[in-house]
Short mmCIF file of C-alpha atoms in Angstrom, two decimals:
data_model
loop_
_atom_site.label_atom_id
_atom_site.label_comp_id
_atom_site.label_asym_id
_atom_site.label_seq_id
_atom_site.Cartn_x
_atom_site.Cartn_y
_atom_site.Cartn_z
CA UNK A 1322 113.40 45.49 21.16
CA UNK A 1323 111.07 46.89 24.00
CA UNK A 1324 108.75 44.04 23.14
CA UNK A 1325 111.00 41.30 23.08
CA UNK A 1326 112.97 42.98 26.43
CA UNK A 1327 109.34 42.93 28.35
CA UNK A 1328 108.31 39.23 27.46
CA UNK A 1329 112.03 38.38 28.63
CA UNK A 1330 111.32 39.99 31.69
CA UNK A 1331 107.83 38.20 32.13
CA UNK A 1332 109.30 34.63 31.13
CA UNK A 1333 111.89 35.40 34.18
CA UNK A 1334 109.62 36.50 36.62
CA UNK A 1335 106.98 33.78 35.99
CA UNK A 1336 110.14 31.50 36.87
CA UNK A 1337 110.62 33.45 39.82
CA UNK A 1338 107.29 33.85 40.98
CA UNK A 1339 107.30 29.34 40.79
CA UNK A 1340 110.76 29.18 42.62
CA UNK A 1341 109.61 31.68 45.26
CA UNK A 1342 106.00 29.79 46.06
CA UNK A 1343 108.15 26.70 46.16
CA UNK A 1344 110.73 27.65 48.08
CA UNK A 1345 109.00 29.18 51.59
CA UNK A 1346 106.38 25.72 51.08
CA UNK A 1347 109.41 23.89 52.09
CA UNK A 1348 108.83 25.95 55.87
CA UNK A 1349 106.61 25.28 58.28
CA UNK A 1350 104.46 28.48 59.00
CA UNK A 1351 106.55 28.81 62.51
CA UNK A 1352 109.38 28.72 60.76
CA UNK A 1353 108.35 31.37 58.10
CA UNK A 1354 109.90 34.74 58.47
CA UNK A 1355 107.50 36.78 56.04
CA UNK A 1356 103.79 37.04 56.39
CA UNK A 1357 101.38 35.19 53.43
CA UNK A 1358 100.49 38.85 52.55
CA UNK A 1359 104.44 40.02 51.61
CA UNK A 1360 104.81 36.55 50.25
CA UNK A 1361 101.92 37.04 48.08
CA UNK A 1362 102.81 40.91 47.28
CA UNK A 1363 106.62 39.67 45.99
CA UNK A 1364 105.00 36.52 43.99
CA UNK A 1365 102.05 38.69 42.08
CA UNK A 1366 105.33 41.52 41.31
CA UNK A 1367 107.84 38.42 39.76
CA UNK A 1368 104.53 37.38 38.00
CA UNK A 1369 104.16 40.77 36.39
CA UNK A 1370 107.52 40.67 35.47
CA UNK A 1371 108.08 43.70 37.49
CA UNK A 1372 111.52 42.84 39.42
CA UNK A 1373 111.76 46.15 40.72
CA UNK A 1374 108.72 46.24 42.26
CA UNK A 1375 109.70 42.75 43.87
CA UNK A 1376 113.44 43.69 44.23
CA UNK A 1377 112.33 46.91 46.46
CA UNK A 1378 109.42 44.55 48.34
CA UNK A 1379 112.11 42.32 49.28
CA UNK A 1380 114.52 45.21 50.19
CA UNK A 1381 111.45 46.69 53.07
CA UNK A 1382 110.88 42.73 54.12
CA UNK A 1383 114.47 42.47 55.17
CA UNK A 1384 114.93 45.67 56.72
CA UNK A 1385 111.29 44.78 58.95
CA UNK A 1386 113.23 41.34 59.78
CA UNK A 1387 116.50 42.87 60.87
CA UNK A 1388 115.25 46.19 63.10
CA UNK A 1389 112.81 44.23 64.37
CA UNK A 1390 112.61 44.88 68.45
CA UNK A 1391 111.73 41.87 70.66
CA UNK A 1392 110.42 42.94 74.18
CA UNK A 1393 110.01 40.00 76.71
CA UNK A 1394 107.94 40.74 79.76
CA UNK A 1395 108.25 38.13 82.44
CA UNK A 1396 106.76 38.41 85.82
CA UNK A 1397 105.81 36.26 89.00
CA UNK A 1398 105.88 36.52 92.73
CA UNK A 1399 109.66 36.33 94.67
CA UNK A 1400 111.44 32.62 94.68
CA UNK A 1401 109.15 31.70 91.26
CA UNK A 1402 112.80 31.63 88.97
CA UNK A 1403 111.97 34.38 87.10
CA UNK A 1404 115.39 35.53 87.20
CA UNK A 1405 116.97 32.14 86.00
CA UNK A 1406 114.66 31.38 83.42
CA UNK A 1407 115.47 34.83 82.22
CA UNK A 1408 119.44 33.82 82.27
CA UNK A 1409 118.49 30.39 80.56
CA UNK A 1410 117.16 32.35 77.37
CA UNK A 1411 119.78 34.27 77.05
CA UNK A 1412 122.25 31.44 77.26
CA UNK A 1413 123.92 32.91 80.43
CA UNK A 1414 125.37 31.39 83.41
CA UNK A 1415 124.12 33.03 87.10
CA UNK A 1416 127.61 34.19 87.89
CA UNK A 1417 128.12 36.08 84.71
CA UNK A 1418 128.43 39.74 84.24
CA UNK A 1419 125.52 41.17 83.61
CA UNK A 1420 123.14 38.32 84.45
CA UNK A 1421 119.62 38.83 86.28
CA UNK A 1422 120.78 37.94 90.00
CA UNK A 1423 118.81 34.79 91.63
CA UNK A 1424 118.26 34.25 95.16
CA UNK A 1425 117.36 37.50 96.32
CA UNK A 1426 114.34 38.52 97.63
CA UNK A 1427 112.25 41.08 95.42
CA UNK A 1428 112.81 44.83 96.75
CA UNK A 1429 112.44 46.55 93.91
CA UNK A 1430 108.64 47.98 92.81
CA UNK A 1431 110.27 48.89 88.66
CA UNK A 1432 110.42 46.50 86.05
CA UNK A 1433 114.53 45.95 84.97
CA UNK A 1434 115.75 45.55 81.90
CA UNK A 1435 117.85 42.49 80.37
CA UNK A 1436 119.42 42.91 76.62
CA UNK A 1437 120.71 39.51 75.21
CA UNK A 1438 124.46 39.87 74.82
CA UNK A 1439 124.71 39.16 71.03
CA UNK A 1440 120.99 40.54 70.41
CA UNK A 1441 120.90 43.98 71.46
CA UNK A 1442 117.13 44.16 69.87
CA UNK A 1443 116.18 41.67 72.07
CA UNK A 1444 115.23 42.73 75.74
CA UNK A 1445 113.80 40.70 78.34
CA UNK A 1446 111.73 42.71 81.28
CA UNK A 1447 111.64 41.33 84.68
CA UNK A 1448 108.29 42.60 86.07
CA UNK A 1449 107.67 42.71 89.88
CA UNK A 1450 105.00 40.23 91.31
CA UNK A 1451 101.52 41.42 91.08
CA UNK A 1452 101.73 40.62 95.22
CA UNK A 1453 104.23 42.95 96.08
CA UNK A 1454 102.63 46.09 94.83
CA UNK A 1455 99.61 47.29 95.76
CA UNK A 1456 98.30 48.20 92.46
CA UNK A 1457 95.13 46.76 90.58
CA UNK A 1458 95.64 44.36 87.80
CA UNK A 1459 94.78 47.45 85.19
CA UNK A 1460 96.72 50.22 86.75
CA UNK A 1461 99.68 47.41 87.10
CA UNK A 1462 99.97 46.63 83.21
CA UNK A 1463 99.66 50.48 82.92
CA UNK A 1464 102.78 50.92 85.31
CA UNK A 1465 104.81 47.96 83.21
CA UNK A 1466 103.86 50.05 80.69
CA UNK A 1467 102.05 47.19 79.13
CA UNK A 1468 101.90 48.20 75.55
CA UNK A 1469 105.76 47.81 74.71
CA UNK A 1470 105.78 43.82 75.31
CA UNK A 1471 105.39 41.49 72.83
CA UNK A 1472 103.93 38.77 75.13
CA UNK A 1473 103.84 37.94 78.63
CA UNK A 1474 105.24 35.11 80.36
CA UNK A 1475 103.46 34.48 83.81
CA UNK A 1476 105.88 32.11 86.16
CA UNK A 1477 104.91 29.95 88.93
CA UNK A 1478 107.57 27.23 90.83
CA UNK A 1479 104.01 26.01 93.25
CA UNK A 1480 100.46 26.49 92.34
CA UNK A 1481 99.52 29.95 89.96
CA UNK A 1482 98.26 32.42 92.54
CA UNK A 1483 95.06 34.06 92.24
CA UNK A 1484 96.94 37.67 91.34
CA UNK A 1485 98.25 35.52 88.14
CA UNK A 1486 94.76 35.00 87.09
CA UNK A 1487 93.74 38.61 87.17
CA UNK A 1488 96.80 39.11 85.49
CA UNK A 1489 96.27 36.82 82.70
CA UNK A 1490 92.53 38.23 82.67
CA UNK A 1491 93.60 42.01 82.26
CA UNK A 1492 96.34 40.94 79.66
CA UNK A 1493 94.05 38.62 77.90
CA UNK A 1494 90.90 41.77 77.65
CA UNK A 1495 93.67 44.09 76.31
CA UNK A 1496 94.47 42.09 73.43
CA UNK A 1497 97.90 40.37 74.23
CA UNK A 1498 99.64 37.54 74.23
CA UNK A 1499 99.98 35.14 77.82
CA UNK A 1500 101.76 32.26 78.55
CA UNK A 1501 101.68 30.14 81.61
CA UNK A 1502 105.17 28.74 82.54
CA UNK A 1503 105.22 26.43 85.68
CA UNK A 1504 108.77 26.44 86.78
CA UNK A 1505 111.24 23.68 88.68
CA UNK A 1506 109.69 20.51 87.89
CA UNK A 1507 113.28 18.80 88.34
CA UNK A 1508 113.44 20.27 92.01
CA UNK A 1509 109.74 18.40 92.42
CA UNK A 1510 110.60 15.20 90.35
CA UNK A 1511 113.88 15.00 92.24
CA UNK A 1512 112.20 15.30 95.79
CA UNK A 1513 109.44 13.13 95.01
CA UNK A 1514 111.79 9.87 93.71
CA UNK A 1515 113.37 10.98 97.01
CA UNK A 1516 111.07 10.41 99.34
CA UNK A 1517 108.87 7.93 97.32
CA UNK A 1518 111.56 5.96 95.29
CA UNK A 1519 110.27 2.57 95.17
CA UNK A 1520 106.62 4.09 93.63
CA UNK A 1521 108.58 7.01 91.79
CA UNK A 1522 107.18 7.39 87.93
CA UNK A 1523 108.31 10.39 86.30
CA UNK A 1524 105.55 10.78 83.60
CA UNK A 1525 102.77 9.97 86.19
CA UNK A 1526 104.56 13.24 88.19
CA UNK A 1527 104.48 15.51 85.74
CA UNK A 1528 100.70 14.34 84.69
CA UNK A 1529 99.82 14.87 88.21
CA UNK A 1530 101.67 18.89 88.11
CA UNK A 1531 100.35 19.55 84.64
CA UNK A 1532 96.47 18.54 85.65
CA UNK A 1533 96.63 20.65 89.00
CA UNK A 1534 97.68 23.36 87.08
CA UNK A 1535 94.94 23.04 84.21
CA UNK A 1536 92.22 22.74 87.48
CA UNK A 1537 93.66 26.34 88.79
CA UNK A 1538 92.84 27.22 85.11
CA UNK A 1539 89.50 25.60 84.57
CA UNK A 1540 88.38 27.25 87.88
CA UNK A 1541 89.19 30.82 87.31
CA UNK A 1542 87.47 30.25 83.58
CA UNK A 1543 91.05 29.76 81.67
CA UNK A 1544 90.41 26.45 80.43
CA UNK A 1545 91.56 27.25 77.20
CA UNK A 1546 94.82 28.57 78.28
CA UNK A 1547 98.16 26.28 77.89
CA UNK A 1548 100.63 25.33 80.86
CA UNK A 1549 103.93 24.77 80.34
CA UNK A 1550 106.34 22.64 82.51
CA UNK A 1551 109.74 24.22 82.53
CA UNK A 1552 113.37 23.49 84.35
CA UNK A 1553 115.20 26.70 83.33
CA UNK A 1554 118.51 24.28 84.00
CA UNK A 1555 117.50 22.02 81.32
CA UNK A 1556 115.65 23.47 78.28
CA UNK A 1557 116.05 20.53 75.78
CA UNK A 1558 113.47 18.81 78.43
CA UNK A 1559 110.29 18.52 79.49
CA UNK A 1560 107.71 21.69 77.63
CA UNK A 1561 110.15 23.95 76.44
CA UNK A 1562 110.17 23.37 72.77
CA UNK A 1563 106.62 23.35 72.79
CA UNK A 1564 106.38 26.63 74.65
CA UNK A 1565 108.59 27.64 71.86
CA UNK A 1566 106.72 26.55 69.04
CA UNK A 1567 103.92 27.93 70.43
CA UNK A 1568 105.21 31.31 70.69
CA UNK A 1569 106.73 31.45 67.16
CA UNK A 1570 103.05 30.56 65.88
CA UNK A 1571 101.39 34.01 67.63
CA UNK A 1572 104.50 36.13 66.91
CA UNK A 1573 103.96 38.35 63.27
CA UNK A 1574 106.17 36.61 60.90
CA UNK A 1575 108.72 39.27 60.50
CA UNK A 1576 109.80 39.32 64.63
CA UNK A 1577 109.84 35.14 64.09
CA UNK A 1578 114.22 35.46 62.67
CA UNK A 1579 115.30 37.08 65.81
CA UNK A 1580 113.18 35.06 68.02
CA UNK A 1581 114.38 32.07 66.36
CA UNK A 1582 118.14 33.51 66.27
CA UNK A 1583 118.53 34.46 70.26
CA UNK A 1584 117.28 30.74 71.37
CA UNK A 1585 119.91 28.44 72.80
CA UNK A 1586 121.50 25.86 70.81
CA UNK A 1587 119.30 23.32 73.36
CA UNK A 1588 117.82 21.11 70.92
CA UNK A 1589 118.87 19.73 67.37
CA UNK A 1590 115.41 21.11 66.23
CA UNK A 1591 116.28 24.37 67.53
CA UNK A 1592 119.38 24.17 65.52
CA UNK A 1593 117.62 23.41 62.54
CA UNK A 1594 114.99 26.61 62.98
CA UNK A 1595 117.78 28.79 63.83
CA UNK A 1596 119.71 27.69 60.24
CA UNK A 1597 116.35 27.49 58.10
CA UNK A 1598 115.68 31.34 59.39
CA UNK A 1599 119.35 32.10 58.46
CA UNK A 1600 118.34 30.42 54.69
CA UNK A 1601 115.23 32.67 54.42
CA UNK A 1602 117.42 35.82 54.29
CA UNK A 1603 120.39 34.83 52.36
CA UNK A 1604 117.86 33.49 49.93
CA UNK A 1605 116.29 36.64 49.89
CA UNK A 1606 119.03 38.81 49.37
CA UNK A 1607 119.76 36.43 46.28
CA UNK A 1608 116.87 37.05 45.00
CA UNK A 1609 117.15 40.86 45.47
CA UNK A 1610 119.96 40.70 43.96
CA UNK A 1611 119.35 38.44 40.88
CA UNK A 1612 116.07 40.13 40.07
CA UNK A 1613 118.10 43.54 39.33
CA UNK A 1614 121.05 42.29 37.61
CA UNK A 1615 121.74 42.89 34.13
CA UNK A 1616 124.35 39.93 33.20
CA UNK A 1617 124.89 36.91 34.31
CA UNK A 1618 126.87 37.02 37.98
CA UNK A 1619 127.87 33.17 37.97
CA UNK A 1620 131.44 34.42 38.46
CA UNK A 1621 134.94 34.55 39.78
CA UNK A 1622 135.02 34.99 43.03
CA UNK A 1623 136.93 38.32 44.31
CA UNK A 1624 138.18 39.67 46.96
CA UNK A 1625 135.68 41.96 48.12
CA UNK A 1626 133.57 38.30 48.08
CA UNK A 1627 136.22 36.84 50.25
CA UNK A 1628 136.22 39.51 52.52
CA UNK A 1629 132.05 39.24 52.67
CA UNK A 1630 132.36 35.88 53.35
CA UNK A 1631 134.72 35.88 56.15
CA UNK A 1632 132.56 38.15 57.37
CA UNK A 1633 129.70 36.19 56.96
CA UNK A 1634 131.24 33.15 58.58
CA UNK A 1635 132.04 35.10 61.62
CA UNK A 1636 128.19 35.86 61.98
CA UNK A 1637 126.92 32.22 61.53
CA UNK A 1638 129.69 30.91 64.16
CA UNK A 1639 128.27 33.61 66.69
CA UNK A 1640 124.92 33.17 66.12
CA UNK A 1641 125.40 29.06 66.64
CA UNK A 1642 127.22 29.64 69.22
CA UNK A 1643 130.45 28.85 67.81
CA UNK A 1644 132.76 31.93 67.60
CA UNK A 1645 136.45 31.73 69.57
CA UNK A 1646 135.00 32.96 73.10
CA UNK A 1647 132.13 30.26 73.44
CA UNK A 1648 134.72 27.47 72.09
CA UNK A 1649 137.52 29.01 74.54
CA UNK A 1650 134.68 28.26 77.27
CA UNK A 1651 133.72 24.95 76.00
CA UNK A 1652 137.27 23.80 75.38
CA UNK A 1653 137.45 24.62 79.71
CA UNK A 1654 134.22 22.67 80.31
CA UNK A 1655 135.23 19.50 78.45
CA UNK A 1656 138.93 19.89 79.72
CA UNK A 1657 140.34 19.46 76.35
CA UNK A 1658 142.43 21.89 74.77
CA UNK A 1659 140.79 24.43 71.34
CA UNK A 1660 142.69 22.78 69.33
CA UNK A 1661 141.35 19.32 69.83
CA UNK A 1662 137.83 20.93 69.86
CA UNK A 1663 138.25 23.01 66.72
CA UNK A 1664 139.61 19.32 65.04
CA UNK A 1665 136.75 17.84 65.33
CA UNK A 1666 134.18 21.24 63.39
CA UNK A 1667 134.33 21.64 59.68
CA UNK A 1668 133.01 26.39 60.42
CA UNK A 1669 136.59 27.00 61.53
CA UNK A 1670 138.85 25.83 58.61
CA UNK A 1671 136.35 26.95 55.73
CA UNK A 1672 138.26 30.14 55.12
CA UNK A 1673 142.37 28.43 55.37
CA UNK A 1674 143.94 26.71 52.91
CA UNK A 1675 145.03 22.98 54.21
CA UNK A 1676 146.75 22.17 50.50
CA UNK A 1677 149.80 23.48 49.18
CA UNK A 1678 148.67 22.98 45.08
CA UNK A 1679 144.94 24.73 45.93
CA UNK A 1680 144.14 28.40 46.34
CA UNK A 1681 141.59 29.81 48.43
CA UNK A 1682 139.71 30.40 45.27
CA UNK A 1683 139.27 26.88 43.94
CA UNK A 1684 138.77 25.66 47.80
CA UNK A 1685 135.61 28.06 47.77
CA UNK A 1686 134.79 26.69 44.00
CA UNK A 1687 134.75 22.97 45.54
CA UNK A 1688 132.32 24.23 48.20
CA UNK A 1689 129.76 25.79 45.44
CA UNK A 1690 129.95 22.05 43.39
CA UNK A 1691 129.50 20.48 46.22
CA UNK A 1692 126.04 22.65 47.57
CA UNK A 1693 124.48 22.42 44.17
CA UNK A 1694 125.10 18.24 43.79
CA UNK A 1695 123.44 18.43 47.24
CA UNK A 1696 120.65 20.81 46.72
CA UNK A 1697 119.70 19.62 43.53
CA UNK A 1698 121.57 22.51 41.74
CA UNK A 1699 120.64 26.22 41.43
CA UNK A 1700 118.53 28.33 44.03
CA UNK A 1701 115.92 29.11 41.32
CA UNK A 1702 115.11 28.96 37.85
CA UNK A 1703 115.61 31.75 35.64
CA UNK A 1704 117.65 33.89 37.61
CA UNK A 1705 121.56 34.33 37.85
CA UNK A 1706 123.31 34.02 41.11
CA UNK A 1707 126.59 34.41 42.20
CA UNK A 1708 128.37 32.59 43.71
CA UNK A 1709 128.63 33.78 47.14
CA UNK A 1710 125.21 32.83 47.66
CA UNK A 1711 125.44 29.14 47.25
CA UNK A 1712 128.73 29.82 49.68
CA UNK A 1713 126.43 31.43 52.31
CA UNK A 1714 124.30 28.74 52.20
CA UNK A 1715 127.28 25.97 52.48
CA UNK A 1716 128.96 28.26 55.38
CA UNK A 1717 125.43 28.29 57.10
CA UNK A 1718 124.87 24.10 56.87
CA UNK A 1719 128.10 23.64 57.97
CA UNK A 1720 127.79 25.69 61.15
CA UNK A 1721 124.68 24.20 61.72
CA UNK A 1722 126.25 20.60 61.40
CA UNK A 1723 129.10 21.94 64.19
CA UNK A 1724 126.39 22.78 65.90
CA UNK A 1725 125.01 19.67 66.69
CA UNK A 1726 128.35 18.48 66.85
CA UNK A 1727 128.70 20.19 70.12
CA UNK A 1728 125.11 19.29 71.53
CA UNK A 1729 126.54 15.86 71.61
CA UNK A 1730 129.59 16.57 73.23
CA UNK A 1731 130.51 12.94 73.37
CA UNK A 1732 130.78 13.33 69.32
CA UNK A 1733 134.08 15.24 70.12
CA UNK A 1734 135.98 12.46 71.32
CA UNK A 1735 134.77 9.56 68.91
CA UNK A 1736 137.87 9.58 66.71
CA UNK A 1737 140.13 8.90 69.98
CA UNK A 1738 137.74 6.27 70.96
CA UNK A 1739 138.04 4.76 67.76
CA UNK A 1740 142.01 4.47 67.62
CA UNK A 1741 142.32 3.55 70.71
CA UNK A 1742 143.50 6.14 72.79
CA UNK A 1743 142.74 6.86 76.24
CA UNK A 1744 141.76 10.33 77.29
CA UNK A 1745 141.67 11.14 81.47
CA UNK A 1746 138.65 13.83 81.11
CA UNK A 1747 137.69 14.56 84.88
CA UNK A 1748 135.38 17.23 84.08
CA UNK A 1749 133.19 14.89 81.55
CA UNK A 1750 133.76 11.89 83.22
CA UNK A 1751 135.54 9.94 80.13
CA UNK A 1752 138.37 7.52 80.89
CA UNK A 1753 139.32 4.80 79.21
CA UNK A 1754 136.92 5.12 76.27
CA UNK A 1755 134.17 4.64 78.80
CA UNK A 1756 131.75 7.46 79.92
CA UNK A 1757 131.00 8.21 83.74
CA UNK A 1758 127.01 8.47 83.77
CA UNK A 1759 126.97 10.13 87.18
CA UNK A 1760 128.78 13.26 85.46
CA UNK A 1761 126.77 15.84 83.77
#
């Protein structure tokens, strides 16, 4: 019996052990939440047939991931938009409560703090200019207290100042992590077609900003340091995703979920690296799972699973961006009313029964067929799931779709367009099936 119970154990692990390697291939390595060394360390225990061993590796992965602390420090001189491109991250308007104020001029000589309002682990540090102290590069990193930041993010809205340099040189010889960030490139575009609109050329433009900035590099022996061409009003353009990118790359695996989870909903790509993070852990905690049960758990569903789900749901929609309060707001942008808005997203009817002959049960039995005719069927070999899992992963692709529903706001009013009715949208611009360009 012990024999036959060990080679059972090995056959299901080897299984594993395949579905895991294949599984985080599918991920770019800037999308990849563990390191190669914990991927490794869970592969070698399914391979051994030891599911404890991987269970409990799992279990210390996921607990890294989720108290993992993110500290932002961002500094530049007075007027450089450090506060706004502070705001812009965490997906905050200048007026709100709590926001880093703009405009004003610096007075302050201490670094201030800024959690993200749905990531308390996440903290952004607005650092006084190197110009208006009168400490050394050294002693100012020390008084920053330099050694609780992730990375650094040096801002500039003109030329980078020789004080950035030092800066950069002081970070760079104590081991950390820099990052140029040239700031308001649509003020310069927009003043430049201005004043020179019949010879106005965007790309030449930012060329032009991008090259003077690599010569203030080159000359203070940074050559091999990036520049990045930011307008904290408009993140889906210009450098941003590859400042993003970028950062993911040098960040240690396990900080790379809440990085990717407290990004604005700017891009479709970031949409898509914000839901593949969210499909790393549920994965994981299927696996976790699977690899310590003792029967099969392919299910009913019960309550307690309804209840985990709702619950569940209510995280994706917030973390997308999606929960009542940000679709209250958007509802006032677009100058429709929620209901219209909700109409048009799948998140917010997942949970509510539309049909009088189906129960909540055999809606939520629909959704499993349908993920596993889409994903080619179960989440790995030789492992029970249940089904809550595959409803995770539906809830979370569905968000994600909703999502990019509401990037391209113009999506929301397609199925009025189509019949024929005509909508009187001031806000957006839309009358008459037609869109006002000049509205934004």
């Amino acid at each position: 019996m012990g024999h036959s119970s060990s080679t059972s154990s090995h056959i299901k692990g080897g299984d594993l052990a395949s579905s895991f390697g294949k599984f985080f291939k599918d991920f770019k390595l800037e999308s990849q939440i563990l390191s190669q060394e914990t991927i490794t360390l869970i592969k070698t225990h399914l391979k051994e047939g030891d599911l404890q061993k991987a269970a409990s590796a799992i279990s210390d992965a996921l607990r890294d991931i989720d108290n993992a602390p993110l500290n932002i420090a961002v500094t530049g001189e007075p007027g450089t938009g450090k506060s706004s491109f502070i705001n812009a991250l965490r997906g905050m308007e200048h007026d709100e409560e709590g926001a880093a104020p703009t405009g004003l001029v610096e007075t302050t000589l201490e670094r201030i703090s800024y959690k993200h309002p749905k990531f308390p682990n996440v903290t952004f540090w607005d650092l006084p200019g190197m110009m208006t102290t009168t400490f050394q590069p050294q002693m100012y990193l020390k008084k920053m207290k330099f050694c609780e930041y992730d990375f650094f993010i040096i801002i500039s809205s003109t030329r980078f100042k020789i004080s950035d340099m030092h800066l950069a040189a002081a970070i760079k010889k104590m081991k950390k992590n820099f990052y140029f960030v040239r700031t308001k490139v649509d003020n310069d575009l927009y003043n430049i077609e201005m004043s020179k609109p019949s010879t106005f050329n965007k790309d030449e433009v930012l060329q032009r900003i991008r090259n003077d900035c690599v010569t203030q590099l080159q000359n203070a022996n940074m050559s091999d340091t990036q520049v990045f061409l930011i307008s904290s009003l408009d993140l889906s353009s210009y450098d941003f995703q590859s400042l993003e990118t970028t950062l993911l790359k040098e960040l240690p695996a396990y900080k790379r979920h809440i990085f990717m989870q407290y990004l604005p909903n700017v891009t479709e790509s970031a949409i898509d690296r914000k839901r593949d993070s969210m499909r790393q852990k549920v994965w994981l905690e299927a696996i976790k799972a699977g690899a310590t049960a003792t029967i099969p758990f392919m299910g009913l569903i019960g309550d307690k699973d309804v209840e985990k789900l709702g619950e569940t749901l209510t995280l994706y929609r917030s973390y997308f961006g999606l929960d009542d309060a940000s679709l209250e707001t958007m509802a006032k942008d677009l100058n429709v009313s929620m209901e219209k808005l909700k109409a048009n997203l799948k998140s917010p009817h997942l949970l509510t029964v539309e049909k009088e002959d189906e129960s909540l049960g055999k809606k939520l039995l629909r959704y499993v067929e349908k993920f596993c005719s889409i994903s080619g069927g179960l989440i790995a070999t030789g492992l029970y799931f249940r089904k809550i899992f595959y409803l995770q992963n539906y809830f979370l692709e569905t968000v994600a779709s909703d999502a990019k529903v509401i990037l391209n706001k113009e999506e929301i009013f397609k199925e009025s367009l189509r019949s024929g009715k005509a909508y009187l949208l001031q806000d957006v611009g839309i009358e008459n099936g037609k869109s006002d360009t000049t509205s934004s």
